[in-house]
CSV table of C-alpha atoms and ligand atoms in Angstrom, one decimal:
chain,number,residue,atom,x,y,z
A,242,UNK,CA,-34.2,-70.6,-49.3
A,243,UNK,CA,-31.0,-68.9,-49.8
A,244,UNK,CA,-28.5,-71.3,-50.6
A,245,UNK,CA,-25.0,-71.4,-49.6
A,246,UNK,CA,-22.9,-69.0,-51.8
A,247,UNK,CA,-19.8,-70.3,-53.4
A,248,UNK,CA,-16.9,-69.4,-52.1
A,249,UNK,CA,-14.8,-67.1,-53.8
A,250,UNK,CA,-11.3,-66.7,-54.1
A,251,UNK,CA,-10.7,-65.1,-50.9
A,252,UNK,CA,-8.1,-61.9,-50.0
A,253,UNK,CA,-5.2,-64.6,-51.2
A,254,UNK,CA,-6.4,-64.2,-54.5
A,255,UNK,CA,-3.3,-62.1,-55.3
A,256,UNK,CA,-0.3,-63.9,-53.0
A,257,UNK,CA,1.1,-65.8,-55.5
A,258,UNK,CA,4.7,-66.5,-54.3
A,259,UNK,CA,5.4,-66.5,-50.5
A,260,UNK,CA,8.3,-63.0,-49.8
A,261,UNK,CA,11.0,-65.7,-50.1
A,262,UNK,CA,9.6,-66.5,-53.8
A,263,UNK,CA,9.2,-70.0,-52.3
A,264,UNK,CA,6.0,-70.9,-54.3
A,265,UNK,CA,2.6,-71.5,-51.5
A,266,UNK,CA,1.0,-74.7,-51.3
A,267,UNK,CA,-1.3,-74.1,-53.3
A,268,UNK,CA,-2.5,-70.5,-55.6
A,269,UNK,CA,-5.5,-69.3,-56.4
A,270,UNK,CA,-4.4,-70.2,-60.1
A,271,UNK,CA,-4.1,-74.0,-59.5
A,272,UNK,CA,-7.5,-74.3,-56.9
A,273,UNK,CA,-9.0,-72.3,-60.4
A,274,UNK,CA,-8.0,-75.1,-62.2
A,275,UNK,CA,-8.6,-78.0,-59.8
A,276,UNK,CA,-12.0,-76.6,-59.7
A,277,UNK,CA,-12.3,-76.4,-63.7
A,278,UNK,CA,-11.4,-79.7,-63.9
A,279,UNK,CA,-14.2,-80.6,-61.4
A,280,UNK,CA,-16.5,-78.8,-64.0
A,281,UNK,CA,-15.1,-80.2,-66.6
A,282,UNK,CA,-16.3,-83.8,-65.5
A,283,UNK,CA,-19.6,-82.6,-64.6
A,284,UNK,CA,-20.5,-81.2,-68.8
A,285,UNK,CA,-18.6,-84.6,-69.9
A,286,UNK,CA,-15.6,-83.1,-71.4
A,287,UNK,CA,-12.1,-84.4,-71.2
A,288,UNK,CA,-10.0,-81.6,-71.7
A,289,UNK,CA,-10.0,-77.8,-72.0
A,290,UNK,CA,-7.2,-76.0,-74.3
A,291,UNK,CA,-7.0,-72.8,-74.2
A,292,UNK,CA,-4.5,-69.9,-76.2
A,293,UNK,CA,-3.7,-67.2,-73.9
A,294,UNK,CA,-6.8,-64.6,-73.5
A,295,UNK,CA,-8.5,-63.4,-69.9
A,296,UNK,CA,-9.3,-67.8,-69.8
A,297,UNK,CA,-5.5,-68.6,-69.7
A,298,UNK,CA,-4.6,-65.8,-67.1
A,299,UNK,CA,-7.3,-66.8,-65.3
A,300,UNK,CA,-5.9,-70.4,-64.9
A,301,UNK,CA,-2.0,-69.5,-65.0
A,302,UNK,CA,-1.5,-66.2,-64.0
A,303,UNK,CA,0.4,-65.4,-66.9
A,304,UNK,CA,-0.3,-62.8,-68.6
A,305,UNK,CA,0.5,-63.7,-72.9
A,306,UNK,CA,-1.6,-62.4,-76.6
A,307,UNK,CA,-2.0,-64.8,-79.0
A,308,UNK,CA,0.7,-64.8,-81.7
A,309,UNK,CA,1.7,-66.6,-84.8
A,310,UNK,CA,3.0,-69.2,-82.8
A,311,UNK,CA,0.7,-71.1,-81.2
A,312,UNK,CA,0.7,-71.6,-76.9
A,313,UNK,CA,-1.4,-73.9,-75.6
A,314,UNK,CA,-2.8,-74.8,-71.8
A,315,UNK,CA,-4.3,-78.0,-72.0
A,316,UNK,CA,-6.2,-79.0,-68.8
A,317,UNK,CA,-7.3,-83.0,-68.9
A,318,UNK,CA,-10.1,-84.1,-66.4
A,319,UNK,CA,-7.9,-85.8,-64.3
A,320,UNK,CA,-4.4,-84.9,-63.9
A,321,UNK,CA,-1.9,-82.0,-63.8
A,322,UNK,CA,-2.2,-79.6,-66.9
A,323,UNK,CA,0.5,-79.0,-69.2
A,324,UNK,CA,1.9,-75.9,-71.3
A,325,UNK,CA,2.7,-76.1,-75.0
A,326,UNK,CA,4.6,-73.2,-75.8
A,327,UNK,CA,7.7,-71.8,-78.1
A,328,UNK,CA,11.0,-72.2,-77.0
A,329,UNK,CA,11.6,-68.8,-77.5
A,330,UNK,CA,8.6,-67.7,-74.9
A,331,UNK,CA,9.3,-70.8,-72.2
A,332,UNK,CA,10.8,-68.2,-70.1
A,333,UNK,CA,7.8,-65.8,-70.0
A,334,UNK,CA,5.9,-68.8,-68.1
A,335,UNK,CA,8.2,-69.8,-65.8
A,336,UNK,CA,5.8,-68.3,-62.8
A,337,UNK,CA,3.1,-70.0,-63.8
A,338,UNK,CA,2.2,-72.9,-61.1
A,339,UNK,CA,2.0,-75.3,-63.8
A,340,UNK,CA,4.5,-77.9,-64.0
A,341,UNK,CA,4.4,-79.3,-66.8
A,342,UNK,CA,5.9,-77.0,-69.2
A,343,UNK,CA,6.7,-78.6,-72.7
A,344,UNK,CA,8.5,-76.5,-76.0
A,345,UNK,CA,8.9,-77.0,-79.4
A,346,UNK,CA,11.1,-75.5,-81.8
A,347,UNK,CA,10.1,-73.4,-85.0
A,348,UNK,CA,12.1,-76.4,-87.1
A,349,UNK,CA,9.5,-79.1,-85.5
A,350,UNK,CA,6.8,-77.0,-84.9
A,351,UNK,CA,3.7,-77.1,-82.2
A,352,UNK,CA,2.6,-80.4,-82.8
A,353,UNK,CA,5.5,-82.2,-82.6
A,354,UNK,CA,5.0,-81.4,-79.1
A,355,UNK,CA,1.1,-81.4,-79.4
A,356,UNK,CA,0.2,-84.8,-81.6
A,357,UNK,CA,1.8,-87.0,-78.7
A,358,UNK,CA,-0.3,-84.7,-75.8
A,359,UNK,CA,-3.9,-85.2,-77.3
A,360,UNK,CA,-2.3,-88.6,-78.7
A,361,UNK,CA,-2.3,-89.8,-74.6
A,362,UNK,CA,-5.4,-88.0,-73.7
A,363,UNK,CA,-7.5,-89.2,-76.8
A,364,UNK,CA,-11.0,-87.0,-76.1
A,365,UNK,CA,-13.7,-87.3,-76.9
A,366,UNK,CA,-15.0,-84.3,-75.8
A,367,UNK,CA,-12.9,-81.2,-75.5
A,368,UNK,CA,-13.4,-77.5,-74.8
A,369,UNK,CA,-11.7,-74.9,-76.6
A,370,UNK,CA,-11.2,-71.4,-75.5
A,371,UNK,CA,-13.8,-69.4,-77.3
A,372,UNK,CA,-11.5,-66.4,-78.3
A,373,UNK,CA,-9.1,-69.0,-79.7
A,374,UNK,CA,-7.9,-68.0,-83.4
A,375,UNK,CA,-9.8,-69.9,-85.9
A,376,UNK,CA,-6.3,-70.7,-88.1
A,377,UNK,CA,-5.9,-72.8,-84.2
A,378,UNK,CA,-9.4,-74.0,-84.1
A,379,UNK,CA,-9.0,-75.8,-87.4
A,380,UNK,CA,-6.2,-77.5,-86.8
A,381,UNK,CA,-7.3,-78.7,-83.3
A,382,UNK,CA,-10.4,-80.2,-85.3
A,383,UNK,CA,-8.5,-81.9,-87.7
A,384,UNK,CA,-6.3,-83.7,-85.7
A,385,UNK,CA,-8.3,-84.6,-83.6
A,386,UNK,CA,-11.8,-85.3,-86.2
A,387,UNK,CA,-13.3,-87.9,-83.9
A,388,UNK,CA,-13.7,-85.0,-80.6
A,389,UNK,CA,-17.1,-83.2,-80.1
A,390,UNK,CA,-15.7,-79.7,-79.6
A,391,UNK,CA,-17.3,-77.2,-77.5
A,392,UNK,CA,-16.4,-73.7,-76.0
A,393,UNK,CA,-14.3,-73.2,-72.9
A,394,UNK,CA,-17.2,-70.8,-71.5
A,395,UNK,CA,-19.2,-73.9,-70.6
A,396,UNK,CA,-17.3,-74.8,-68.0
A,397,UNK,CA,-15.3,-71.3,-67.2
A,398,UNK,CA,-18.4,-69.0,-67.2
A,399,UNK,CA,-20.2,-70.0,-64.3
A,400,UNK,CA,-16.6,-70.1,-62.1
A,401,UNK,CA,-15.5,-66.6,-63.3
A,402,UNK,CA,-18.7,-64.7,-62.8
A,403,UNK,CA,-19.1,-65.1,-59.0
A,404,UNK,CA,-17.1,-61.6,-59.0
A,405,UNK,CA,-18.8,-59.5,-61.2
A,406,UNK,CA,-22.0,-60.4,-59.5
A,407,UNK,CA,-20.5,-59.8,-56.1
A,408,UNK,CA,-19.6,-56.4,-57.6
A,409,UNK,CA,-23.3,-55.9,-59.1
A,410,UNK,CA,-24.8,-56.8,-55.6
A,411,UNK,CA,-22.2,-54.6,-53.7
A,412,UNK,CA,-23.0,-52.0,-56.5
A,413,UNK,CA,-27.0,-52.1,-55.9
A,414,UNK,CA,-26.9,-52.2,-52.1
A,415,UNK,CA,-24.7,-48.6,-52.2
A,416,UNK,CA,-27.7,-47.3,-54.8
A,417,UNK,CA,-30.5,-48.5,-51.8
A,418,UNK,CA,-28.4,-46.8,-49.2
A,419,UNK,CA,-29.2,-43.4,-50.8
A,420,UNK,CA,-32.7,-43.7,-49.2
A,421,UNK,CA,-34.0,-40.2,-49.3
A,422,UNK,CA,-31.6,-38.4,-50.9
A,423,UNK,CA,-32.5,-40.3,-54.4
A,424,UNK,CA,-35.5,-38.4,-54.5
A,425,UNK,CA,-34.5,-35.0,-56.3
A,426,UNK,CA,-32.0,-36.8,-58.5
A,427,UNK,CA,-32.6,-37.3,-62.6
A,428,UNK,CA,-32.7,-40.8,-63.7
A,429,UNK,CA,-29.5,-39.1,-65.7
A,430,UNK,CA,-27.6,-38.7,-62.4
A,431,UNK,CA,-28.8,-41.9,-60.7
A,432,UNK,CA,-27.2,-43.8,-63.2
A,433,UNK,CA,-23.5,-41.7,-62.8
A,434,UNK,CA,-23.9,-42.5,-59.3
A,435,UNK,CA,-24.6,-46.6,-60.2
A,436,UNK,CA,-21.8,-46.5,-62.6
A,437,UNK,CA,-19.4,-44.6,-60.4
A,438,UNK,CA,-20.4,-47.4,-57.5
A,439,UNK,CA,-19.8,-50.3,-59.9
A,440,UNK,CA,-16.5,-49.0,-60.8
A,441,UNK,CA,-15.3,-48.7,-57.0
A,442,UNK,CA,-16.9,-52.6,-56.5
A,443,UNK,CA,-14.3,-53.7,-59.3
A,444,UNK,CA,-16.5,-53.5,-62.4
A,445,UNK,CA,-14.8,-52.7,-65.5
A,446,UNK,CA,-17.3,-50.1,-67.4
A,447,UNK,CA,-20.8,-51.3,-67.9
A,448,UNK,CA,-22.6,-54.9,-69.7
A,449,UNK,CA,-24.7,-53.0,-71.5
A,450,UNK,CA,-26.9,-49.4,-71.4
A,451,UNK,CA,-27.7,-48.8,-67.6
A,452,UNK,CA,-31.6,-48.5,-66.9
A,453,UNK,CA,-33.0,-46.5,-64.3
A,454,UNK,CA,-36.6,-45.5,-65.2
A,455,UNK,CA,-38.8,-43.3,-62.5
A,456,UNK,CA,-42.5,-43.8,-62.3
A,457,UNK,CA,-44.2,-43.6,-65.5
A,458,UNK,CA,-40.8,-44.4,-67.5
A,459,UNK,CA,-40.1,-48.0,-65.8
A,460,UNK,CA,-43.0,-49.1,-68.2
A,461,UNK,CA,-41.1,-48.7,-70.8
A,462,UNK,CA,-38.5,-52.1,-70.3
A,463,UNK,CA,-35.6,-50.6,-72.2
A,464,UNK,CA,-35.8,-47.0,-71.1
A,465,UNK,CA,-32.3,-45.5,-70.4
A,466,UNK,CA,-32.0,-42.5,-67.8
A,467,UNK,CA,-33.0,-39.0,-68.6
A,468,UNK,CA,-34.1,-35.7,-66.9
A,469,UNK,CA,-37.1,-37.2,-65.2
A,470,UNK,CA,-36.8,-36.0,-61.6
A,471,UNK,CA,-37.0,-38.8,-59.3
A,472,UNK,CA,-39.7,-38.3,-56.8
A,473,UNK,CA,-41.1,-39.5,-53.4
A,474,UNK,CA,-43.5,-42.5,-53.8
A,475,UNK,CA,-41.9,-43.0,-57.4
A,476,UNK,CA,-41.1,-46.6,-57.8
A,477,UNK,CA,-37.9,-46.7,-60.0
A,478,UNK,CA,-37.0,-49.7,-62.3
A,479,UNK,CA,-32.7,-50.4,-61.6
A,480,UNK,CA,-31.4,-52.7,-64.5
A,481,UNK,CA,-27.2,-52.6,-64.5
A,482,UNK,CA,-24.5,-54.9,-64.8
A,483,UNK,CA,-20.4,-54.8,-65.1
A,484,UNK,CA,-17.8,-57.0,-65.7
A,485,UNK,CA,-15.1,-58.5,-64.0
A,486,UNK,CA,-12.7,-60.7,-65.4
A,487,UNK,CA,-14.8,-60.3,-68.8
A,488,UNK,CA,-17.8,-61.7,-67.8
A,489,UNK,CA,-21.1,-59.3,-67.6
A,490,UNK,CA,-24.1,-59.4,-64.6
A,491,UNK,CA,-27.1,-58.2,-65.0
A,492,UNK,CA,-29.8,-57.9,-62.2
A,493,UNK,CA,-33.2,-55.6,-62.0
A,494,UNK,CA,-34.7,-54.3,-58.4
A,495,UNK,CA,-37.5,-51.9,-58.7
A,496,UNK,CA,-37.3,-49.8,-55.7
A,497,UNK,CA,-39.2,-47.1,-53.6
A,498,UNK,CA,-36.3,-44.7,-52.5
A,499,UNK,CA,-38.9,-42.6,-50.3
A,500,UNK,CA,-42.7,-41.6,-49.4
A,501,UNK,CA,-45.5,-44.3,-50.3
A,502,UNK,CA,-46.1,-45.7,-53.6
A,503,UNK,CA,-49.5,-46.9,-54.9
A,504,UNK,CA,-51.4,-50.1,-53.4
A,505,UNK,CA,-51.3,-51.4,-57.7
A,506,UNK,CA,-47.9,-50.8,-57.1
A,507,UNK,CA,-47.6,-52.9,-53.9
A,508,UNK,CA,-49.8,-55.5,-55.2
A,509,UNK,CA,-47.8,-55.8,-58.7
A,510,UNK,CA,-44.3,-55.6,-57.6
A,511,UNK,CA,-45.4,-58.7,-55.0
A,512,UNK,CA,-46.8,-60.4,-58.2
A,513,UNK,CA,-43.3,-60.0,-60.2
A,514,UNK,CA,-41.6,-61.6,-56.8
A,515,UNK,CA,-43.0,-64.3,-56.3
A,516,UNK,CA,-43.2,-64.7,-60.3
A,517,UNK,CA,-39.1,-64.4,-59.9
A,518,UNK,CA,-39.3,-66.6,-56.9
A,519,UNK,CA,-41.1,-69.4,-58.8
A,520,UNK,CA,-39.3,-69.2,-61.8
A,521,UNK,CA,-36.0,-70.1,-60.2
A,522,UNK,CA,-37.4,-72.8,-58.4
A,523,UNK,CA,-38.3,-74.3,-61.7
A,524,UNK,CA,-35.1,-74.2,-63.0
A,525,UNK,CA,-32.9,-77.7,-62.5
A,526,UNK,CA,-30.9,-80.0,-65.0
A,527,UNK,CA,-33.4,-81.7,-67.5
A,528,UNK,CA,-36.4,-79.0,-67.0
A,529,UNK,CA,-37.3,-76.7,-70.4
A,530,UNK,CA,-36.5,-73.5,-70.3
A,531,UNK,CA,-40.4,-73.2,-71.9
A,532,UNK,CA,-41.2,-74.9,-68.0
A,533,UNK,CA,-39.2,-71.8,-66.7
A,534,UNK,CA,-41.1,-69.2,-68.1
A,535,UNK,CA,-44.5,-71.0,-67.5
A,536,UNK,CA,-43.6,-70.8,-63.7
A,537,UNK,CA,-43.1,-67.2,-63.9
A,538,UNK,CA,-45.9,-66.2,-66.2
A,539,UNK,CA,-48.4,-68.5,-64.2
A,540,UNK,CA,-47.8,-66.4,-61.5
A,541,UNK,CA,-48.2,-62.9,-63.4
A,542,UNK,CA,-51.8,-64.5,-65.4
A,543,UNK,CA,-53.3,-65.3,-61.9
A,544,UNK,CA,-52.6,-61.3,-60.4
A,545,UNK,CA,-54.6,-60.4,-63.8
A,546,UNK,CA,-51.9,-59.1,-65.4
A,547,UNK,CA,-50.9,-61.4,-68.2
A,548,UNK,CA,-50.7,-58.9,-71.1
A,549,UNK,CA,-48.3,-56.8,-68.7
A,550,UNK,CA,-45.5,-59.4,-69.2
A,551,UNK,CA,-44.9,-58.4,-72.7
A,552,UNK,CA,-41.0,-60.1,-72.8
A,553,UNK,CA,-39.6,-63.3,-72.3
A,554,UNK,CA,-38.4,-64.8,-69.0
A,555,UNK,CA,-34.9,-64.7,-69.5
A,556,UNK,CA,-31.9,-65.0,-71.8
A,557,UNK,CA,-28.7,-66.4,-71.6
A,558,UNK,CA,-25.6,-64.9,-70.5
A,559,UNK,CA,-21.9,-66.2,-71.4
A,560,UNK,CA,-19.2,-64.0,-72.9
A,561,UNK,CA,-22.1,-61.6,-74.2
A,562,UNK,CA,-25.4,-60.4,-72.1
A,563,UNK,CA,-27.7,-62.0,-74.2
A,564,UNK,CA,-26.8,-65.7,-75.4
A,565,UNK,CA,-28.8,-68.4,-75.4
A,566,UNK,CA,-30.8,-70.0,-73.9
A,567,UNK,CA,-33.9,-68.0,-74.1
A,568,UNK,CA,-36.2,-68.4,-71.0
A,569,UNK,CA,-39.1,-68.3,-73.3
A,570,UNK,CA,-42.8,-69.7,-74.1
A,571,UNK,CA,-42.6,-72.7,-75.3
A,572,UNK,CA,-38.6,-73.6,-75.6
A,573,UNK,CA,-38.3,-77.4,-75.5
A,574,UNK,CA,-34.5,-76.5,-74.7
A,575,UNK,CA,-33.1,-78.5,-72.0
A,576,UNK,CA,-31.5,-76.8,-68.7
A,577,UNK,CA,-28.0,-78.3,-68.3
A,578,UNK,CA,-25.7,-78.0,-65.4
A,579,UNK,CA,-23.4,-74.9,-65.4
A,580,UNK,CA,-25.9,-73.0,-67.9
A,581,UNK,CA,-25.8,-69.4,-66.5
A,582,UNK,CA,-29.3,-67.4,-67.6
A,583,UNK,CA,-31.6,-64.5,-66.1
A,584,UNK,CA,-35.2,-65.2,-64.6
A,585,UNK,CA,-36.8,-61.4,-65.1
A,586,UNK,CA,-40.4,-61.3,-65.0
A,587,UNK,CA,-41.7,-58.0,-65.4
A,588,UNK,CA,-45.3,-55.9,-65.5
A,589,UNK,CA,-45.5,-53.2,-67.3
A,590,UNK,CA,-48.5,-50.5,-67.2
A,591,UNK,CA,-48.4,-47.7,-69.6
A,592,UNK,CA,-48.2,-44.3,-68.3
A,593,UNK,CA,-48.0,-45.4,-64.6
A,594,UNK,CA,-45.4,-47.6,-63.9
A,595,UNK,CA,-42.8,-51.1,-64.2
A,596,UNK,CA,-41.5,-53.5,-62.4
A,597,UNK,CA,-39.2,-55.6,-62.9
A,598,UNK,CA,-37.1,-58.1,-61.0
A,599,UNK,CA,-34.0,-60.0,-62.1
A,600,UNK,CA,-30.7,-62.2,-61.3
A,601,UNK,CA,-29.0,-64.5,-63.0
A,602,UNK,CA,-28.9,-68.0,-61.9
A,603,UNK,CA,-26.3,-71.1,-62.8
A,604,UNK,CA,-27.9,-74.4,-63.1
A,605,UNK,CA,-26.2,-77.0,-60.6
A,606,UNK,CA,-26.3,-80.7,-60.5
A,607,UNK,CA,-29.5,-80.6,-58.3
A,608,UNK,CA,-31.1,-77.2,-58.7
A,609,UNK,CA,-30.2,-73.6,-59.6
A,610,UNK,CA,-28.1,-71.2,-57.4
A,611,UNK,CA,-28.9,-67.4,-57.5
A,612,UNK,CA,-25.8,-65.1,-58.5
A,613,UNK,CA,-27.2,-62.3,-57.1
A,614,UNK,CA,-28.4,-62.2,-53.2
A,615,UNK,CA,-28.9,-58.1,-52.8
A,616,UNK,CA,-32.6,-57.4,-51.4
A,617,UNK,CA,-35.7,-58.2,-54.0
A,618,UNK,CA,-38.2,-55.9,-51.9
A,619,UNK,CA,-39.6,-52.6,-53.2
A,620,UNK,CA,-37.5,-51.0,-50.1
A,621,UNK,CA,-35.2,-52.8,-48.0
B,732,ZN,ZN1,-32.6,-56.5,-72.9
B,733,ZN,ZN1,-31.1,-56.7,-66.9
B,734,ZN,ZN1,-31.3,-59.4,-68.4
């Protein structure tokens, strides 16, 4: 069932410029872009434009802040993208790969250069970088008042997160290792030790509040950790994420570091994985999100414990953990290629125990792919 994981960047990611500073066939910046542009086809958009930000590194390799004077990447569908920017900061993208580098003068100003770009390009559909000044924003809408606009993340949020889920996975397999020598630790250091491991994986700080709740606490979805000891036979509910390039992950495994846990426990945590497992086979272009969540629940109601679910399937995740679209009873909202959202099903028994079991998942052309691929089994 595992399907094949996309390949990322590779240990080239960072040679640029061959020792000579003859320029490779080909960087990681341009196959970025290539492969936006593939994406970009696939949501029906026919150009991205984007001011510089984490998006406009991420594409050019050059690093630049948005200023009063406004610099441009503009990526069509099919062709090579081109650079608007000042005169007077041409030469602080000379090393980007890009080609097509065109200025303009603060007599003429940027659309001098700009009219004549989206003049030849005339979308109909274009994606704008979502940190993108609104004073920029504007002006893109009124010269162009005919464009459906959108935001970049559509098409750059499901190519950028491959890493920060690689670091998430990389991340929870170090926290299983500990075996053993969990038990004995407070939920309170357990989550130092997650935090320190996401860091060495390449995270940059945390998504949002990292969970680790022991026995009784997991039941409680949003518990944070405290002094609770962590004992043998104590399943403990594991909900972190990081982020890499900008973009947070978020994934749940409720593990059993050591000694035997309960046969509820056994018989609920297989519930909640095969709830997960049937959620994201629901998930493909043109099913509801609603159809989601009934795949999950259905599993859940049929183990008897329906009222134990007591939160949605899943959210959304773009630039922030929790965007739309809700995985949630009853959404009519239709699943679109390169959507990025959790599938978390989760029981919750007061005073005993949680489980919980998440990863995010993209929507493809034909399916879903998981971004997460770290062990869903109450101990590995
Ligand atoms: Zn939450
Ligand atoms: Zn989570
Ligand atoms: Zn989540």
């Amino acid at each position: 069932m595992t399907k094949v994981c996309r390949v990322g960047l590779g240990p080239a990611d960072a040679t640029l410029f061959t020792p000579g500073g003859e320029r490779a066939s080909m960087t990681a910046f341009e196959r970025r872009t290539r492969r936006t542009q593939s994406r970009l086809g696939a949501v029906g958009a026919d150009a991205l434009a984007l001011t510089p930000g984490r998006d406009w590194y991420y594409l050019t390799g050059v690093d630049a802040e948005q200023s009063d004077r406004l610099q441009l990447l503009v990526v069509p569908t099919d062709g090579d993208p081109t650079l608007v920017v000042p005169t007077l900061e041409a030469a602080s993208v000379r090393d980007a790969w890009v080609e097509d580098v065109r200025t303009w003068d603060d007599d003429d100003g940027p659309w001098s250069v700009l009219d004549p770009l989206f003049g030849s390009l005339s979308p109909s559909r274009l994606l704008l970088a979502d940190r993108m000044w609104a004073q920029y924003a504007l002006a893109v809408r009124e010269r162009l008042p005919d464009a459906d606009v959108g935001l970049a993340s559509e098409v750059l949020s499901p190519l950028r997160r491959i890493k920060d889920d690689q670091a998430a996975d990389a991340a929870m397999r170090d926290v299983r290792t500990l075996g053993a020598d969990a038990v004995g630790m407070t939920e309170a250091e357990l989550t130092g030790f997650v935090e320190e491991r996401l860091a060495a994986h390449g995270g940059t700080g945390v998504a949002f509040e990292t969970i680790v709740a022991a026995g009784p606490n997991g039941a409680d979805p949003h518990h944070t950790g405290g002094d609770r000891v962590i004992g043998a036979g104590d399943p403990v509910v594991l909900d972190f994420g990081t982020r890499v390039d900008a973009y947070p992950s978020d994934q749940t495994r409720t593990v059993v570091f050591d000694g035997e846990p309960s046969a509820e426990f056994r018989r609920v945590h297989d519930a909640v994985r095969e709830a997960q497992l049937q959620g994201v086979a629901a998930v493909e272009p043109g099913a509801s999100a609603g159809a989601v969540d009934r795949a999950a629940r259905e599993v859940i109601e049929a183990a008897g414990y329906a009222e134990a679910f007591v939160h949605r399937t899943g959210h959304g995740v773009g630039l922030d953990v929790h965007e739309e679209p809700d995985i949630v009873a009853g959404s009519e909202t239709e699943l679109e290629p390169g959507m990025v959202f959790s599938v978390e099903p989760g029981v919750y028994l007061t005073d005993r125990f949680g489980v919980r079991i998440e990863d995010l998942v993209v929507v493809t052309e034909d399916g879903a792919e998981r971004l997460n691929h770290t062990d869903r089994r109450w101990r590995g």
